[in-house]
Coordinates of C-alpha atoms in Angstrom, one line a residue:
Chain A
X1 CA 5.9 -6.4 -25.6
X2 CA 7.4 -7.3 -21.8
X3 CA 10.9 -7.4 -21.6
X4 CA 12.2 -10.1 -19.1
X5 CA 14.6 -7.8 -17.7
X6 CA 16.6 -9.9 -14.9
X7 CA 15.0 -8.6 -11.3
X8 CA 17.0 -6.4 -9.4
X9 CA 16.4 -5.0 -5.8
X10 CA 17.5 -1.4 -6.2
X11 CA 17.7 -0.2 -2.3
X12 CA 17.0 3.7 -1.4
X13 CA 16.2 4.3 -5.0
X14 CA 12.9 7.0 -5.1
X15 CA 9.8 5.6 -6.5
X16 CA 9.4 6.9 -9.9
X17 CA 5.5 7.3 -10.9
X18 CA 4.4 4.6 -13.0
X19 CA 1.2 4.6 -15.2
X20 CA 0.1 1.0 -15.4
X21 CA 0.6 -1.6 -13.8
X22 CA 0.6 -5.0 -15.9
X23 CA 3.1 -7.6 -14.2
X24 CA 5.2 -7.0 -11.4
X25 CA 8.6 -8.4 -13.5
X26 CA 9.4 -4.0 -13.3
X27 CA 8.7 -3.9 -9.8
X28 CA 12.0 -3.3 -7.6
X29 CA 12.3 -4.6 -4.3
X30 CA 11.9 -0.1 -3.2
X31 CA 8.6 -0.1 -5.1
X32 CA 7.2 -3.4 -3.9
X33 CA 8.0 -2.1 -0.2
X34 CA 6.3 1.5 -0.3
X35 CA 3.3 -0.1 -1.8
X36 CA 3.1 -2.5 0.6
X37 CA 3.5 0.1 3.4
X38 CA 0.4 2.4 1.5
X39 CA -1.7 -0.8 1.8
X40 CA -0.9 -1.2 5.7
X41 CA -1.8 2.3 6.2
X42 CA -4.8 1.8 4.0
X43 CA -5.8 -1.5 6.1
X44 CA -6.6 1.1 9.3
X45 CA -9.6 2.8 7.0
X46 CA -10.8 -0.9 6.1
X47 CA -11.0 -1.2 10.0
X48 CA -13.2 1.9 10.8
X49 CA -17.0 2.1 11.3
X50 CA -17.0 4.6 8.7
X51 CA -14.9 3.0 5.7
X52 CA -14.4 5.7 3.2
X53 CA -12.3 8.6 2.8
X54 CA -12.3 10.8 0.2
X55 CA -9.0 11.0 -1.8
X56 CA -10.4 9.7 -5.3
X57 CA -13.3 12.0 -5.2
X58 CA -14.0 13.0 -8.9
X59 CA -12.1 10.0 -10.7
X60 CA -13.4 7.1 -12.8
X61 CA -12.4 3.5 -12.7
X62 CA -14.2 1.0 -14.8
X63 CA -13.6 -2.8 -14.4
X64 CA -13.5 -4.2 -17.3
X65 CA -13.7 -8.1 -16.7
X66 CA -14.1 -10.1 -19.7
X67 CA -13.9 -13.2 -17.8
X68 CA -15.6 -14.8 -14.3
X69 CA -14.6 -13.2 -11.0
X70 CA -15.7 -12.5 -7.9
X71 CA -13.3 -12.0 -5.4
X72 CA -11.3 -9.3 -7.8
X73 CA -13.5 -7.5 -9.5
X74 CA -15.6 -7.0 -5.8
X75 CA -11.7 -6.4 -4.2
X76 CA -11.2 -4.0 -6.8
X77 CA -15.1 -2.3 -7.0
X78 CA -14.6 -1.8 -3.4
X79 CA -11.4 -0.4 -3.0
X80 CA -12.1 2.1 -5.5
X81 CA -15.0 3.4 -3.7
X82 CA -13.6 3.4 -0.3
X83 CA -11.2 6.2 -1.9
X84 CA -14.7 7.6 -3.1
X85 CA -14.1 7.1 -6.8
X86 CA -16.9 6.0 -9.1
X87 CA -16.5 2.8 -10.4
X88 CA -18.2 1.5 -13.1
X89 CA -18.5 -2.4 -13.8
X90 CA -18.0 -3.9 -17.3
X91 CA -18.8 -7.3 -17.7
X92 CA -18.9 -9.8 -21.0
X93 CA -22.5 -10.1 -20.7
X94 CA -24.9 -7.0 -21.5
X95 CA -22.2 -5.1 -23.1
X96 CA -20.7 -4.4 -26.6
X97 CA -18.5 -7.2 -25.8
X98 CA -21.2 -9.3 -26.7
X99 CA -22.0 -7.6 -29.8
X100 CA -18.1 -8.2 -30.7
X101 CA -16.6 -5.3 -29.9
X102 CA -13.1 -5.5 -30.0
X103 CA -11.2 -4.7 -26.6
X104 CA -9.4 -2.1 -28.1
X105 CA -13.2 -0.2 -29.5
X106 CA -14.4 -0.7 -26.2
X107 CA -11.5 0.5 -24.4
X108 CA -11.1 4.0 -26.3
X109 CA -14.9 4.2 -25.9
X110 CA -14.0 4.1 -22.1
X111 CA -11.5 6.4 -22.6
X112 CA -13.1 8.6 -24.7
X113 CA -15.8 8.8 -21.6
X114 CA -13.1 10.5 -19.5
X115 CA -12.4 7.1 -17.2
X116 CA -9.2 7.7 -15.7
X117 CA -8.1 3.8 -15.0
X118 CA -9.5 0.5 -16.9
X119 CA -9.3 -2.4 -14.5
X120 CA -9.0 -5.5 -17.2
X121 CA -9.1 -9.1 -16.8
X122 CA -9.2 -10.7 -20.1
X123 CA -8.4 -14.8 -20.8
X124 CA -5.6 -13.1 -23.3
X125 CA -2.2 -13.2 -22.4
X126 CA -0.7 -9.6 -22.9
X127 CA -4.3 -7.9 -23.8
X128 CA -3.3 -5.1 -20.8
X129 CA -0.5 -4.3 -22.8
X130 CA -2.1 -4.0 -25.7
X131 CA -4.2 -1.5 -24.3
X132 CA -1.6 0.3 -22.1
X133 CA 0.1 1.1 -25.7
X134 CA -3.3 2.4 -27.2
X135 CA -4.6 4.3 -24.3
X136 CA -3.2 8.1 -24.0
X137 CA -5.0 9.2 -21.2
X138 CA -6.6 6.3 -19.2
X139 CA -4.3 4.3 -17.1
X140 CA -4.6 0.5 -17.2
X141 CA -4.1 -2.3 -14.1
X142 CA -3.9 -5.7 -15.4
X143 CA -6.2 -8.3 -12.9
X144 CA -5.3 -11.0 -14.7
X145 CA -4.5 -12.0 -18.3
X146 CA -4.5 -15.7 -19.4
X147 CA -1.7 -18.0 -18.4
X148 CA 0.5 -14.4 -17.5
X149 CA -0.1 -12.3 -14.6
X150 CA -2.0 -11.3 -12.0
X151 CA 0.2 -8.2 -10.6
X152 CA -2.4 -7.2 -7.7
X153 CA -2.8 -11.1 -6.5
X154 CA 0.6 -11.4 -6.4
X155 CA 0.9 -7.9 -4.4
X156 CA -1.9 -9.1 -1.7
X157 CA 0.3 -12.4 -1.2
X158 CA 3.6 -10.0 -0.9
X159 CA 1.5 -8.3 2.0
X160 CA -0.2 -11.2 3.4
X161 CA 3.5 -13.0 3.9
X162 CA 5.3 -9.8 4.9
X163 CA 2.2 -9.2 7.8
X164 CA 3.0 -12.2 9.5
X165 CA 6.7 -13.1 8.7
X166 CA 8.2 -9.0 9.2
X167 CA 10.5 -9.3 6.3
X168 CA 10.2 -11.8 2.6
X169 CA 14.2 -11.8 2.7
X170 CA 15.2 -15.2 2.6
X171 CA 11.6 -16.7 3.4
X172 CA 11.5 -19.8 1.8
X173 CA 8.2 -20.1 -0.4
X174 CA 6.8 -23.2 -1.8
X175 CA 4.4 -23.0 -4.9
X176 CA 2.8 -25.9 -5.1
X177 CA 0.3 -27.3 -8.8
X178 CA -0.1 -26.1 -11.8
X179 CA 2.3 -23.7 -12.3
X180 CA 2.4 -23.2 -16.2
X181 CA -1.0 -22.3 -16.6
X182 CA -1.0 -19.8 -13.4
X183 CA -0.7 -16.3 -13.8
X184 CA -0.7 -16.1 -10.2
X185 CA 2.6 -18.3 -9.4
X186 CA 4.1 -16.3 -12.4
X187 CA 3.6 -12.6 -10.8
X188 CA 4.9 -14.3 -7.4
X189 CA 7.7 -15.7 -8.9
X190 CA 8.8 -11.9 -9.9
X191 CA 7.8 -10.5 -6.8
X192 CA 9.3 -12.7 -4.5
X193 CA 12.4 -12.7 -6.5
X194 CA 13.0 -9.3 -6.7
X195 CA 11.7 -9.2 -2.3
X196 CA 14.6 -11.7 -1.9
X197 CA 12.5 -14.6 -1.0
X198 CA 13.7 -17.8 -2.2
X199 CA 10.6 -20.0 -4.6
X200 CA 10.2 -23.4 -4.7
X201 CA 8.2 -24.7 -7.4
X202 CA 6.8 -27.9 -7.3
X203 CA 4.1 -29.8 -9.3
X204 CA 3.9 -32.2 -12.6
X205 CA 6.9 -31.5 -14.3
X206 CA 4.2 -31.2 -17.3
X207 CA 2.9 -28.3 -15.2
X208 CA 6.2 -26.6 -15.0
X209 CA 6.8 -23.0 -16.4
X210 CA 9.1 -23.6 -19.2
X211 CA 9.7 -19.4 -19.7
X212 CA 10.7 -19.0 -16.5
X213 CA 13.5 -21.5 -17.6
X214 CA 17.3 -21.2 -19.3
X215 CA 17.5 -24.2 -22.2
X216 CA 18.2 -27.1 -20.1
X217 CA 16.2 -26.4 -17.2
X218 CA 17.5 -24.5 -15.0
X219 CA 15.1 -21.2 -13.7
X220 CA 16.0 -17.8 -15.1
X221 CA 15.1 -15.8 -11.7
X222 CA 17.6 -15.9 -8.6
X223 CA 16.8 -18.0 -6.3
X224 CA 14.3 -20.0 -7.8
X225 CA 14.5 -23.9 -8.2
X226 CA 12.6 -26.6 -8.9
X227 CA 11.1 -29.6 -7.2
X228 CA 9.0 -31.8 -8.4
X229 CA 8.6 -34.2 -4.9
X230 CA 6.5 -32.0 -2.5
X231 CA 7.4 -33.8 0.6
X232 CA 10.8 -32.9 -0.3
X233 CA 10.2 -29.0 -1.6
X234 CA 7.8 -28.1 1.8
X235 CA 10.8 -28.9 3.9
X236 CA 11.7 -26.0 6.4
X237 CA 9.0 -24.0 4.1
X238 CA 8.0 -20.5 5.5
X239 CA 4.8 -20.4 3.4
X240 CA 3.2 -22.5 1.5
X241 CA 1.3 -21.8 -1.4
X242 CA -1.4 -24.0 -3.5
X243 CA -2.9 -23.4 -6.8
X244 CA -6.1 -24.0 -7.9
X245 CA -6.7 -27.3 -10.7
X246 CA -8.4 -26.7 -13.6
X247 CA -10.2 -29.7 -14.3
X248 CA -9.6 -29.4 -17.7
X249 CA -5.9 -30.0 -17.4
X250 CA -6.5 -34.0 -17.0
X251 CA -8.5 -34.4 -20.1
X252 CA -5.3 -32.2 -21.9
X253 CA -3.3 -35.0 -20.8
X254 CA -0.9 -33.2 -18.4
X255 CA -2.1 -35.1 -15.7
X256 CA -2.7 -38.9 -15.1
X257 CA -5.6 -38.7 -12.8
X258 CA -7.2 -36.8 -10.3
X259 CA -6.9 -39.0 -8.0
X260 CA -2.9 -39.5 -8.6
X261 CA -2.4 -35.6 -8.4
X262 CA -4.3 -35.3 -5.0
X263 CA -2.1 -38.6 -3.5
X264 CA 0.9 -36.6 -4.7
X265 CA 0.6 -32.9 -4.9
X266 CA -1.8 -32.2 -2.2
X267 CA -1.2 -29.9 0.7
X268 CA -2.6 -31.8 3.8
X269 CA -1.9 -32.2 7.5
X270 CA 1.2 -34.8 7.4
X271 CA 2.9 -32.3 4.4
X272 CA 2.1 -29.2 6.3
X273 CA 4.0 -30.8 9.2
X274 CA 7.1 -30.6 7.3
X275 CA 7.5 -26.9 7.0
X276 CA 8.8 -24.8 9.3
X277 CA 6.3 -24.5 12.6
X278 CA 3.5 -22.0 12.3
X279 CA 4.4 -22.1 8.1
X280 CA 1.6 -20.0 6.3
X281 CA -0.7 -21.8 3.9
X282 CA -2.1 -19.5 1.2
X283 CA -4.3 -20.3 -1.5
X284 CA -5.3 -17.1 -4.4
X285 CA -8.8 -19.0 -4.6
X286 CA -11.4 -20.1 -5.6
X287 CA -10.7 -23.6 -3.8
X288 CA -11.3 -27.0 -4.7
X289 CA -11.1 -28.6 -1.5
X290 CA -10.3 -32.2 -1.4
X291 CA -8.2 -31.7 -4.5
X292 CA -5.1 -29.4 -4.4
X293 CA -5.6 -28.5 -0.3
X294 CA -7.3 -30.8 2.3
X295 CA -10.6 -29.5 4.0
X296 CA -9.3 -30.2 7.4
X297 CA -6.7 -27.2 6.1
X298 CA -8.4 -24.7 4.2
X299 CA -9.9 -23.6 7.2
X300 CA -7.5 -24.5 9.6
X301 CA -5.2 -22.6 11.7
X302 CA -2.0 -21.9 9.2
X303 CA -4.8 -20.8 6.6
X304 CA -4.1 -17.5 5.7
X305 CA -6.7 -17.6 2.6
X306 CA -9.6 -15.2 4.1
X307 CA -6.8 -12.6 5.3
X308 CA -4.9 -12.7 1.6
X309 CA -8.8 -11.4 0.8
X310 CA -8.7 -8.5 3.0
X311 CA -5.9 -7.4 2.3
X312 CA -6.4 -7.4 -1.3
X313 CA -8.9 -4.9 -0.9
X314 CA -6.2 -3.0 1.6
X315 CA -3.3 -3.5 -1.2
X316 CA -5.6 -2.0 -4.4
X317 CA -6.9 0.6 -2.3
X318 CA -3.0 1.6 -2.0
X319 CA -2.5 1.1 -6.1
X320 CA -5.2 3.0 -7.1
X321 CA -4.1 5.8 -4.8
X322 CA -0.6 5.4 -6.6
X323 CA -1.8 5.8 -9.8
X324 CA -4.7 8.0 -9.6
X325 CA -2.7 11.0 -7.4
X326 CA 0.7 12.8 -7.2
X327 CA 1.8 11.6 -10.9
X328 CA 2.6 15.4 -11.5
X329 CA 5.4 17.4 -10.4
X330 CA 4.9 20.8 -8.8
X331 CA 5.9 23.5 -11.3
Chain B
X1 CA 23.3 26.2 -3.5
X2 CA 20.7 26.6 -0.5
X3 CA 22.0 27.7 2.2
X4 CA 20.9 27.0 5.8
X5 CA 20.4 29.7 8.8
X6 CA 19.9 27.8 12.5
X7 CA 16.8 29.6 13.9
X8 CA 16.3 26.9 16.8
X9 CA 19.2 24.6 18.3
X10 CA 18.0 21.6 20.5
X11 CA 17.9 23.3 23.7
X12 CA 15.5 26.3 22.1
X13 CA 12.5 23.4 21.5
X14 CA 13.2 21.6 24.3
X15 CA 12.3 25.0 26.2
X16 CA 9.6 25.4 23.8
X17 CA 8.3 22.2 24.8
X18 CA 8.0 22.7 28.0
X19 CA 6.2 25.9 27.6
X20 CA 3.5 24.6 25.5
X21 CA 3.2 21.5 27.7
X22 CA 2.1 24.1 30.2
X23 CA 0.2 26.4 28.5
X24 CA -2.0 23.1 27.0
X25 CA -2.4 21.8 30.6
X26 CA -3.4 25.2 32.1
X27 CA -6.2 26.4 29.3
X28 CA -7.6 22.8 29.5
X29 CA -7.5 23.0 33.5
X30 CA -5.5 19.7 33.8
X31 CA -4.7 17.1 31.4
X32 CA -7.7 15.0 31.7
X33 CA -9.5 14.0 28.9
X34 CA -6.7 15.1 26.8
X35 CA -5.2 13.3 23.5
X36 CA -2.6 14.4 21.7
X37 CA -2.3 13.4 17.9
X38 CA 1.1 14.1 15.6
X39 CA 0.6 14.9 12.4
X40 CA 3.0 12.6 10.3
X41 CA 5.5 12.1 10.1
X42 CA 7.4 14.7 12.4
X43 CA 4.4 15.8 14.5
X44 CA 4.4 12.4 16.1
X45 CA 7.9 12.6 17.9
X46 CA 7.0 15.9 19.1
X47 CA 4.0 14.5 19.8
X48 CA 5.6 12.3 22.0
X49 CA 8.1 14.7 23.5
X50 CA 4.9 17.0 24.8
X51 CA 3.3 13.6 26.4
X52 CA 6.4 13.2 28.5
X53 CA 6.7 16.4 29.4
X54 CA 3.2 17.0 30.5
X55 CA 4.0 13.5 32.5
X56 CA 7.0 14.9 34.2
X57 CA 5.1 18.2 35.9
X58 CA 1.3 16.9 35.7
X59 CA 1.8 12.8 36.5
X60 CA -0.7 12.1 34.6
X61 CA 0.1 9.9 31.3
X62 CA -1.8 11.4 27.8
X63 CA -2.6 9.2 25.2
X64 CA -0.2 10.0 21.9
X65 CA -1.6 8.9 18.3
X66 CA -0.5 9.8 15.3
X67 CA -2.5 10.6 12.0
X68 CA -1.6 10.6 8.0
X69 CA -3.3 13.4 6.4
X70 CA -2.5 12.0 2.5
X71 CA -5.7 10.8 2.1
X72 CA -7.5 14.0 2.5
X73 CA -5.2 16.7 1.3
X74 CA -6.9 19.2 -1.4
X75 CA -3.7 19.3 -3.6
X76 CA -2.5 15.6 -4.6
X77 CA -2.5 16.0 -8.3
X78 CA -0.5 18.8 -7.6
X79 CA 2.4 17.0 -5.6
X80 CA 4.5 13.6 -5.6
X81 CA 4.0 10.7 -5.0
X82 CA 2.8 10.5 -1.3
X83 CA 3.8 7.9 0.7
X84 CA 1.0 7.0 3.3
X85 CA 2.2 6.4 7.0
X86 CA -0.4 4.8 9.9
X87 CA -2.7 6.4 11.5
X88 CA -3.1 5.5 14.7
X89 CA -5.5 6.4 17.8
X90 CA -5.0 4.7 20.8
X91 CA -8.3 6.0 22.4
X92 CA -11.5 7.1 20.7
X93 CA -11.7 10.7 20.4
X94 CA -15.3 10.8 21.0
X95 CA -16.0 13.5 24.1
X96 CA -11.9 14.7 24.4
X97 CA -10.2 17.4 23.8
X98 CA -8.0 16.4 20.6
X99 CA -4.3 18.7 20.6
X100 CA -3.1 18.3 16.6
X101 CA 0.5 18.7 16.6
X102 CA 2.6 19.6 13.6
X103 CA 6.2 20.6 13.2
X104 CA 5.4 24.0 10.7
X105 CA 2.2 25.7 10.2
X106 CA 2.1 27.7 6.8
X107 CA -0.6 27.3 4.1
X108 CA -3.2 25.6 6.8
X109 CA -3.6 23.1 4.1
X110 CA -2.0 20.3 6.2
X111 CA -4.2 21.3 9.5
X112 CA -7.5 21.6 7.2
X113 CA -6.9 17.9 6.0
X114 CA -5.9 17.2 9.4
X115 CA -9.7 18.5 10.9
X116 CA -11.3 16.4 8.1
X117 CA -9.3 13.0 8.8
X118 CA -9.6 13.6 12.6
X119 CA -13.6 14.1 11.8
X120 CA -13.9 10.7 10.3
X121 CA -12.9 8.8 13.5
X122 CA -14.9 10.7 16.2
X123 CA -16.5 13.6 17.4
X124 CA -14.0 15.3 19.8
X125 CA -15.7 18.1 21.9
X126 CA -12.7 20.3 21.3
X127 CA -9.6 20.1 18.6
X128 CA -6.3 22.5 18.8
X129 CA -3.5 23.2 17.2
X130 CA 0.0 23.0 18.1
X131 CA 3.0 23.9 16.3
X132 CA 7.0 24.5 16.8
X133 CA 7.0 26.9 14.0
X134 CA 4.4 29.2 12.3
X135 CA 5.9 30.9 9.2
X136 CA 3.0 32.5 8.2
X137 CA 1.5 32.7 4.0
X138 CA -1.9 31.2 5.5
X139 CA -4.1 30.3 2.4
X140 CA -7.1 29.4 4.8
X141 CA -8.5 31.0 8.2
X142 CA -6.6 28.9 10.4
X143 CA -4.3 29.9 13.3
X144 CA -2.4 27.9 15.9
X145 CA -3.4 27.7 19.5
X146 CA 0.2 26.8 20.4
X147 CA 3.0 28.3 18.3
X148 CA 7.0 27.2 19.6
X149 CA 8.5 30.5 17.3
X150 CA 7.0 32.8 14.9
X151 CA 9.2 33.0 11.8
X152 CA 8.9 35.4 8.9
X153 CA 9.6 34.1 5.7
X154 CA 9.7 34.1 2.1
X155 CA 7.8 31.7 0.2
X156 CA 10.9 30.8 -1.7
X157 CA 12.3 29.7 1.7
X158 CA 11.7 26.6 3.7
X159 CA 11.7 25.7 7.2
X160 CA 12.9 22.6 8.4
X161 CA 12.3 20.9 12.0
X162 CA 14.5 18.1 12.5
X163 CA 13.9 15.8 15.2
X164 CA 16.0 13.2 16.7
X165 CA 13.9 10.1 15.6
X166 CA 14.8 11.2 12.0
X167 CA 17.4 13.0 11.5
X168 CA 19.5 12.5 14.5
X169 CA 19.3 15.9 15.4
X170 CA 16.7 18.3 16.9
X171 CA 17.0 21.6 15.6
X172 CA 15.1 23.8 13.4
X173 CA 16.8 25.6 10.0
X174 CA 15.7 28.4 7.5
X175 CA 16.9 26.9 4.1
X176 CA 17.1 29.7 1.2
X177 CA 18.0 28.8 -2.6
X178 CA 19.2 32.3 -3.3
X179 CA 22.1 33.6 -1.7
X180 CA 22.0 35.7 1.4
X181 CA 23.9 38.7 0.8
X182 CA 26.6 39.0 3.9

C-alpha cells in the first residue's frame, strides 16, 4: 500500500538508492533536485549528432503499456536506448495480455527472462505496486496507473518549470480541470509540495481531489489550496498548467456542458494575461484544443508543451540511469 | 580515525601550474589550436587556473570545457550512486589538440572513460593528459603527459586535491585510515 506520509524537504540529506519508482509522494525536495540535475546533464547527449552513450550496455527494460500512449512509451523506448539498453515493448495487443494473462504472470515471465526494469502503465490504480511487492529482482517505474500517478510526467514538469524559472521555491503554480481523475495533477501536487512551490487547484469542484483533502475541505499538502474561479486562481501565476478532458466526464455527470466548462475553465489569451508576465503554460498532452487550452495558445509563445516532451526523454534517461547503476556499495 | 599528511600547500600547485602551463605551450609550439577540458568535477577549476596562466605568459585565451565521465565508466555497478555534472565544450574538438585535465591519476579508469566520452564529440588530432597528482596502482596502460607531483601510496590511502571553488582551500592531503606510527 502507499503511505501518505506528509512531504518533507530534507536539505543536504544523501540520496539513498531507491528501487522503484511509483509516485513521487517519497520523493524529498534532495532527491527531486539531483535527478533533476542528471536530466540536465543528460539533455547535452540529447543535443549531440551522435545521441547515444553507452552506460546501460547489457540491461533490459521492457515497457509494459497496457493502455494507449505515445508520447511515454516513445519518451521512455528512447531514453533507454540512448543509454544503449535494450528495450523491449509490451503492448495489450499481440501479447498474453490478450490471452488474459494476469499482470502479475506476465510480469514474473519478464522477470524470469532476466529484464532488469518493467516500465508499466496500466488503467489500475496501484498495479505498480502490486508488482514492486512481487518482483525480487526486476525493478519497476510506474508511467502511469489510473486516476494515481504519473511519477515521470510529474518529474519532466519539475524540470521543464525549474529550466526556465531557476528555482520552484515559492513559484506559484496553477492546475487548472479535471483534477480528480488526473494522475498527472496528483504526482505534481507531491512534487511541487515537497520543491516548495505553492499549487493552486482550480476546476469543477465535482472534479476536485477529495484524498488530497482533511474532512472539511481543507488540502492535506502545504501550501496547497483551492480555487474553483480561474480568473481568480491564475492571478500573479508563475506557471500555468491545463489538463486534458475526458469526454466522458460530461455524460458521468460531473460536468454541465462542454460548452459551460470551456466559457469557464479554459486557459485562453485574456486568462493568461492575468498571471505573472512571461507565466509558463504547460499542458502533459495529448491536447484538445478548443476545449481546456485555446489554439491561439497551445502553440503560442508561453507554451512550454513541446519542451515538457524533450525533456521527458532528458528526465527518464536520468531515472533509468539511477536505477539501473551504482545501487551497490563497494565492498 | 584517518589522519591527514599535507603533501601540497597552495603555493606548491600554484608553482605546479605554472610549470605545466609551460611545458603544454612549449611541446605544442604555442597554444593555438589548443582546448583544455576538466575532468569533473575538480579537473575543471584547475582547468581553468591552467587557461589563465597560459593567458598571463602566452596572450593568447584557450578555450576551457569541462566533461562528466559517469556515463562511460566500466565500474558503475560497482560504486554509488553517481551524480552526473554537464559536460560542456565550448568549441568542437574536431582538428585540436585536446589537454584532459584531472586532479589525481591512479587506476586510469577515470582517463579511459574520459578518451571514450571525449571520442563521442569529435575527432581531436591529438588528446593529453594532465594531472596535479599521479599516485601510481595503474590498472590500464595509461600514463600522464603532465604530472604536478608523483606520490607513492598505499591503496588503503587516498589523495585529496582541494581547490578553492570547493572546498575553500587549494591544497593537496594524503588521508590514511590506519594510524601512522610517529
Amino acid at each position: 500500500m502507499t503511505t501518505r506520509a506528509p512531504v518533507e524537504a530534507a536539505p543536504g540529506t544523501s540520496v539513498a538508492p531507491r528501487r522503484h519508482v511509483l509516485d513521487l509522494d517519497d520523493f524529498s525536495a534532495s532527491e527531486i533536485h539531483v535527478l533533476l540535475d542528471s536530466a540536465e546533464a543528460m539533455r547535452e547527449v540529447l543535443g549531440r549528432s551522435i545521441k547515444k552513450v553507452p552506460s546501460l550496455r547489457g540491461k533490459v527494460v521492457v515497457t509494459l503499456f497496457l493502455e494507449p500512449s505515445t508520447r511515454t512509451r516513445v519518451s521512455f523506448e528512447q531514453a533507454g536506448k540512448m543509454l544503449s539498453a535494450d528495450v523491449i515493448n509490451v503492448g495489450e495487443t499481440g501479447s498474453s495480455a490478450e490471452k488474459g494473462e494476469s499482470l502479475l504472470n506476465t510480469a514474473l515471465t519478464l522477470q524470469a527472462m532476466r529484464a532488469d526494469l518493467i516500465v508499466l502503465r496500466h488503467p489500475h490504480s496501484g498495479a505498480p505496486y502490486f508488482l514492486a511487492r512481487h518482483l525480487t529482482s526486476t525493478a519497476v517505474v510506474n508511467a502511469g496507473d489510473g486516476m494515481h500517478a504519473h511519477p515521470t510526467q510529474a518529474l519532466l514538469d519539475l524540470m521543464t518549470m525549474r529550466r526556465h524559472l531557476g528555482s520552484l521555491e515559492g513559484a506559484k503554480v496553477v492546475i487548472v480541470g479535471d483534477v480528480l481523475h488526473s494522475r498527472v495533477a496528483r504526482s505534481n501536487a507531491f512534487g511541487l509540495a515537497a520543491s516548495g512551490a505553492s499549487v493552486v487547484l482550480c476546476g469543477p469542484p465535482t472534479m476536485m481531489p477529495l484524498d488530497l483533502l482533511r474532512p472539511g475541505g481543507t488540502p492535506s499538502l502545504p501550501n496547497v489550496t483551492l480555487e474553483p474561479d480561474l480568473d481568480a486562481a491564475i492571478e500573479d501565476a508563475d506557471v500555468v498548467m491545463t489538463l486534458r478532458l475526458q469526454a466522458e466526464r460530461q455524460a458521468a455527470g460531473m460536468l454541465p456542458s462542454l460548452r459551460e466548462y470551456t466559457r469557464r475553465w479554459q486557459v485562453n489569451e485574456a486568462r493568461m494575461s492575468r498571471a505573472k508576465p512571461g507565466a509558463l503554460l504547460m499542458h502533459p498532452g495529448p491536447m484538445n484544443e478548443g476545449v481546456e487550452i485555446a489554439s491561439s495558445l497551445a502553440h503560442g509563445g508561453s507554451s512550454q508543451i513541446e519542451e515538457q516532451v524533450t525533456n521527458g526523454v532528458a528526465l527518464r534517461m536520468a531515472l533509468l540511469y539511477q536505477l539501473l547503476t551504482g545501487t551497490e556499495e563497494r565492498p | 580515525m584517518p589522519t591527514e599528511r599535507l603533501l601540497m600547500t597552495g603555493e606548491d600547485m600554484r608553482r605546479v601550474i605554472s610549470r605545466i602551463a609551460h611545458e603544454i605551450v612549449e611541446r605544442n609550439r604555442g597554444a593555438d589550436g589548443l582546448v583544455l577540458v576538466g575532468l569533473q568535477r575538480r579537473g575543471v577549476p584547475l582547468a581553468k587556473w591552467l587557461a589563465s596562466a597560459i593567458q598571463a605568459f602566452e596572450d593568447v585565451e584557450v578555450p576551457v570545457g569541462a566533461l562528466d565521465t559517469n556515463l562511460y565508466r566500466d565500474d558503475l555497478t560497482s560504486r554509488r550512486q553517481p551524480m552526473l555534472r554537464p559536460t560542456t565544450l565550448p568549441v568542437d574538438v574536431d582538428d585540436k589538440v585536446v589537454v584532459l585535465v584531472d586532479d589525481v591519476l591512479y587506476t586510469g579508469r577515470t582517463a579511459r572513460a574520459a578518451l571514450n566520452a571525449l571520442m563521442d564529440l569529435g575527432r581531436p588530432t591529438q588528446v593529453q593528459l594532465a594531472v596535479m597528482v599521479d599516485r601510481g596502482h595503474r590498472e590500464l596502460p595509461i600514463r600522464a603527459d603532465y604530472v604536478g607531483k608523483n606520490v607513492p601510496t598505499a591503496p588503503d590511502e587516498q589523495v585529496r586535491v582541494r581547490v578553492d571553488d570547493f572546498d575553500s582551500v587549494d591544497e593537496v592531503v594524503l588521508v590514511v585510515e590506519r594510524e601512522v606510527p610517529a
